[in-house]
mmCIF file of C-alpha atoms in Angstrom:
data_model
loop_
_atom_site.group_PDB
_atom_site.id
_atom_site.type_symbol
_atom_site.label_atom_id
_atom_site.label_comp_id
_atom_site.label_asym_id
_atom_site.label_seq_id
_atom_site.Cartn_x
_atom_site.Cartn_y
_atom_site.Cartn_z
ATOM 1 C CA UNK A 20 -6.726 -15.040 -26.416
ATOM 2 C CA UNK A 21 -5.448 -11.723 -25.476
ATOM 3 C CA UNK A 22 -8.513 -10.613 -24.038
ATOM 4 C CA UNK A 23 -8.653 -13.637 -21.596
ATOM 5 C CA UNK A 24 -5.209 -13.151 -20.627
ATOM 6 C CA UNK A 25 -5.995 -9.318 -19.776
ATOM 7 C CA UNK A 26 -8.955 -10.379 -17.510
ATOM 8 C CA UNK A 27 -7.128 -13.222 -15.903
ATOM 9 C CA UNK A 28 -4.286 -10.630 -14.861
ATOM 10 C CA UNK A 29 -6.977 -8.259 -13.507
ATOM 11 C CA UNK A 30 -8.613 -10.168 -10.872
ATOM 12 C CA UNK A 31 -5.583 -9.441 -8.554
ATOM 13 C CA UNK A 32 -6.229 -5.653 -8.767
ATOM 14 C CA UNK A 33 -10.050 -6.050 -7.846
ATOM 15 C CA UNK A 34 -8.953 -8.379 -4.816
ATOM 16 C CA UNK A 35 -6.389 -6.007 -3.604
ATOM 17 C CA UNK A 36 -8.763 -2.957 -3.695
ATOM 18 C CA UNK A 37 -11.281 -4.975 -1.998
ATOM 19 C CA UNK A 38 -8.755 -5.924 0.848
ATOM 20 C CA UNK A 39 -8.043 -2.150 1.377
ATOM 21 C CA UNK A 40 -11.223 -1.215 1.477
ATOM 22 C CA UNK A 41 -12.000 -4.085 4.435
ATOM 23 C CA UNK A 42 -9.030 -2.854 6.226
ATOM 24 C CA UNK A 43 -10.209 0.468 6.154
ATOM 25 C CA UNK A 44 -13.652 -0.677 7.700
ATOM 26 C CA UNK A 45 -11.794 -3.050 10.089
ATOM 27 C CA UNK A 46 -9.968 0.165 11.545
ATOM 28 C CA UNK A 47 -12.912 2.306 11.483
ATOM 29 C CA UNK A 48 -14.742 -0.232 13.624
ATOM 30 C CA UNK A 49 -11.777 -0.813 16.197
ATOM 31 C CA UNK A 50 -11.504 3.044 16.433
ATOM 32 C CA UNK A 51 -14.997 3.501 16.707
ATOM 33 C CA UNK A 52 -16.068 0.757 19.151
ATOM 34 C CA UNK A 53 -12.977 1.540 21.638
ATOM 35 C CA UNK A 54 -14.166 5.134 21.842
ATOM 36 C CA UNK A 55 -10.744 6.569 20.771
ATOM 37 C CA UNK A 56 -12.600 8.971 18.518
ATOM 38 C CA UNK A 57 -16.099 9.703 17.216
ATOM 39 C CA UNK A 58 -17.259 7.640 14.246
ATOM 40 C CA UNK A 59 -17.292 10.164 11.784
ATOM 41 C CA UNK A 60 -13.397 10.805 12.848
ATOM 42 C CA UNK A 61 -12.726 7.307 12.962
ATOM 43 C CA UNK A 62 -14.017 6.715 9.626
ATOM 44 C CA UNK A 63 -12.057 9.769 7.811
ATOM 45 C CA UNK A 64 -8.782 8.612 9.642
ATOM 46 C CA UNK A 65 -9.105 5.086 8.742
ATOM 47 C CA UNK A 66 -9.883 5.694 4.962
ATOM 48 C CA UNK A 67 -7.325 8.443 4.604
ATOM 49 C CA UNK A 68 -4.512 5.879 5.846
ATOM 50 C CA UNK A 69 -5.560 2.966 3.879
ATOM 51 C CA UNK A 70 -7.291 4.030 0.446
ATOM 52 C CA UNK A 71 -4.282 5.754 -0.989
ATOM 53 C CA UNK A 72 -2.699 2.290 -1.021
ATOM 54 C CA UNK A 73 -5.736 1.054 -2.937
ATOM 55 C CA UNK A 74 -4.925 3.608 -5.752
ATOM 56 C CA UNK A 75 -1.049 3.094 -5.572
ATOM 57 C CA UNK A 76 -1.351 -0.648 -5.490
ATOM 58 C CA UNK A 77 -2.195 -1.272 -9.271
ATOM 59 C CA UNK A 78 0.886 1.037 -10.123
ATOM 60 C CA UNK A 79 3.212 -0.721 -7.697
ATOM 61 C CA UNK A 80 2.290 -4.101 -9.428
ATOM 62 C CA UNK A 81 2.473 -2.530 -13.018
ATOM 63 C CA UNK A 82 6.149 -1.174 -12.252
ATOM 64 C CA UNK A 83 7.132 -4.587 -10.775
ATOM 65 C CA UNK A 84 6.165 -6.328 -13.668
ATOM 66 C CA UNK A 85 7.467 -3.848 -16.319
ATOM 67 C CA UNK A 86 10.798 -2.998 -14.289
ATOM 68 C CA UNK A 87 11.919 -6.110 -12.470
ATOM 69 C CA UNK A 88 14.862 -5.984 -10.282
ATOM 70 C CA UNK A 89 16.723 -8.986 -12.047
ATOM 71 C CA UNK A 90 18.842 -9.620 -14.963
ATOM 72 C CA UNK A 91 21.229 -7.444 -16.690
ATOM 73 C CA UNK A 92 19.486 -4.177 -15.921
ATOM 74 C CA UNK A 93 18.445 -4.907 -12.273
ATOM 75 C CA UNK A 94 19.685 -1.556 -11.292
ATOM 76 C CA UNK A 95 17.388 0.317 -13.383
ATOM 77 C CA UNK A 96 14.381 -1.580 -12.063
ATOM 78 C CA UNK A 97 15.946 -1.064 -8.472
ATOM 79 C CA UNK A 98 15.981 3.000 -8.995
ATOM 80 C CA UNK A 99 12.610 3.089 -10.703
ATOM 81 C CA UNK A 100 11.038 1.155 -7.847
ATOM 82 C CA UNK A 101 12.743 2.840 -5.367
ATOM 83 C CA UNK A 102 11.698 6.210 -6.413
ATOM 84 C CA UNK A 103 8.165 5.051 -6.976
ATOM 85 C CA UNK A 104 8.146 3.652 -3.417
ATOM 86 C CA UNK A 105 9.303 7.082 -1.645
ATOM 87 C CA UNK A 106 6.736 8.900 -3.897
ATOM 88 C CA UNK A 107 3.864 6.670 -3.069
ATOM 89 C CA UNK A 108 5.085 6.855 0.482
ATOM 90 C CA UNK A 109 5.122 10.763 0.786
ATOM 91 C CA UNK A 110 1.868 11.081 -1.301
ATOM 92 C CA UNK A 111 0.024 8.753 0.990
ATOM 93 C CA UNK A 112 1.395 10.656 4.207
ATOM 94 C CA UNK A 113 0.205 13.946 2.371
ATOM 95 C CA UNK A 114 -3.114 12.745 1.574
ATOM 96 C CA UNK A 115 -3.509 11.453 5.403
ATOM 97 C CA UNK A 116 -2.139 14.865 6.688
ATOM 98 C CA UNK A 117 -4.593 16.902 4.402
ATOM 99 C CA UNK A 118 -7.461 14.755 5.240
ATOM 100 C CA UNK A 119 -6.899 14.117 9.055
ATOM 101 C CA UNK A 120 -6.033 17.245 10.850
ATOM 102 C CA UNK A 121 -3.947 16.170 13.929
ATOM 103 C CA UNK A 122 -6.015 17.290 17.050
ATOM 104 C CA UNK A 123 -4.313 20.197 19.497
ATOM 105 C CA UNK A 124 -2.605 18.095 21.879
ATOM 106 C CA UNK A 125 -4.412 20.143 24.893
ATOM 107 C CA UNK A 126 -7.567 19.101 23.480
ATOM 108 C CA UNK A 127 -6.513 15.320 23.440
ATOM 109 C CA UNK A 128 -5.212 15.876 26.910
ATOM 110 C CA UNK A 129 -8.644 17.021 27.929
ATOM 111 C CA UNK A 130 -10.517 14.221 26.386
ATOM 112 C CA UNK A 131 -8.233 11.562 27.848
ATOM 113 C CA UNK A 132 -9.532 9.907 31.201
ATOM 114 C CA UNK A 133 -7.401 10.453 34.045
ATOM 115 C CA UNK A 134 -4.636 7.965 34.618
ATOM 116 C CA UNK A 135 -4.801 7.043 30.767
ATOM 117 C CA UNK A 136 -1.421 6.688 29.228
ATOM 118 C CA UNK A 137 -0.676 9.263 26.345
ATOM 119 C CA UNK A 138 -0.956 7.788 22.724
ATOM 120 C CA UNK A 139 2.268 6.089 21.335
ATOM 121 C CA UNK A 140 4.647 8.713 20.442
ATOM 122 C CA UNK A 141 3.247 11.202 22.907
ATOM 123 C CA UNK A 142 1.106 14.168 22.051
ATOM 124 C CA UNK A 143 3.768 15.629 19.809
ATOM 125 C CA UNK A 144 4.265 12.827 17.501
ATOM 126 C CA UNK A 145 5.031 14.274 14.312
ATOM 127 C CA UNK A 146 4.001 13.370 10.527
ATOM 128 C CA UNK A 147 7.509 11.465 9.943
ATOM 129 C CA UNK A 148 6.711 8.970 12.995
ATOM 130 C CA UNK A 149 3.419 8.276 11.310
ATOM 131 C CA UNK A 150 5.202 7.961 7.887
ATOM 132 C CA UNK A 151 7.790 5.414 9.165
ATOM 133 C CA UNK A 152 5.581 3.522 11.303
ATOM 134 C CA UNK A 153 2.445 3.168 9.005
ATOM 135 C CA UNK A 154 3.153 4.012 5.497
ATOM 136 C CA UNK A 155 6.608 2.449 5.068
ATOM 137 C CA UNK A 156 5.756 -0.956 6.165
ATOM 138 C CA UNK A 157 2.805 -0.771 4.164
ATOM 139 C CA UNK A 158 4.573 0.323 1.111
ATOM 140 C CA UNK A 159 7.180 -2.300 1.635
ATOM 141 C CA UNK A 160 4.661 -5.024 1.748
ATOM 142 C CA UNK A 161 2.921 -4.051 -1.178
ATOM 143 C CA UNK A 162 6.310 -3.777 -3.167
ATOM 144 C CA UNK A 163 7.702 -7.153 -2.033
ATOM 145 C CA UNK A 164 4.216 -8.671 -2.860
ATOM 146 C CA UNK A 165 4.211 -7.008 -6.398
ATOM 147 C CA UNK A 166 7.647 -8.407 -7.023
ATOM 148 C CA UNK A 167 6.854 -11.916 -5.819
ATOM 149 C CA UNK A 168 3.475 -11.665 -8.162
ATOM 150 C CA UNK A 169 5.823 -10.610 -10.989
ATOM 151 C CA UNK A 170 8.275 -13.137 -10.497
ATOM 152 C CA UNK A 171 5.815 -16.044 -10.303
ATOM 153 C CA UNK A 172 4.158 -14.705 -13.595
ATOM 154 C CA UNK A 173 7.508 -15.070 -15.420
ATOM 155 C CA UNK A 174 8.211 -18.179 -14.049
ATOM 156 C CA UNK A 175 4.850 -19.494 -15.258
ATOM 157 C CA UNK A 176 5.346 -18.103 -18.560
ATOM 158 C CA UNK A 177 8.651 -19.845 -19.037
ATOM 159 C CA UNK A 178 7.211 -23.193 -17.759
ATOM 160 C CA UNK A 179 4.462 -22.816 -20.434
ATOM 161 C CA UNK A 180 6.894 -22.034 -23.230
ATOM 162 C CA UNK A 181 9.237 -24.827 -22.097
ATOM 163 C CA UNK A 182 6.031 -27.204 -22.187
ATOM 164 C CA UNK A 183 5.316 -25.844 -25.839
ATOM 165 C CA UNK A 184 8.746 -26.612 -26.770
ATOM 166 C CA UNK A 185 8.628 -30.151 -25.351
ATOM 167 C CA UNK A 186 5.312 -30.928 -27.402
#
């Protein structure tokens, strides 16, 4: 019975991994077809942004199940989850910065057609802006989804036990 339970609990991780790869492919296509950058740069940028979350998602889901933010030890779960969230955000940003070197702003200005607006944040948009506008919302979404999934699993387990007691 335990192995079938483990298999049934694994499917979300495979589904989530597939979604991260799909997002990376969609953003690669968007950057490539729009002409914003060459296809190789588009792929490298997209995969550097999205794939760290494929690796962090199972850990975030495990932490949400192991250290829930409820009950008499809610503060412990909150501290552990917040620390893991910040660590994941900063590691994901570091992976992005190491993988995708921001182009020199003078080169960007030369490649941009006349009259085209500067990219959001201007030519000197720093890594902190990318971290706050990209990785933070993604991580918060994953953390919320993980806690919702863990809470639903605990709810189902309580319902199953209540049904067993009733019979």
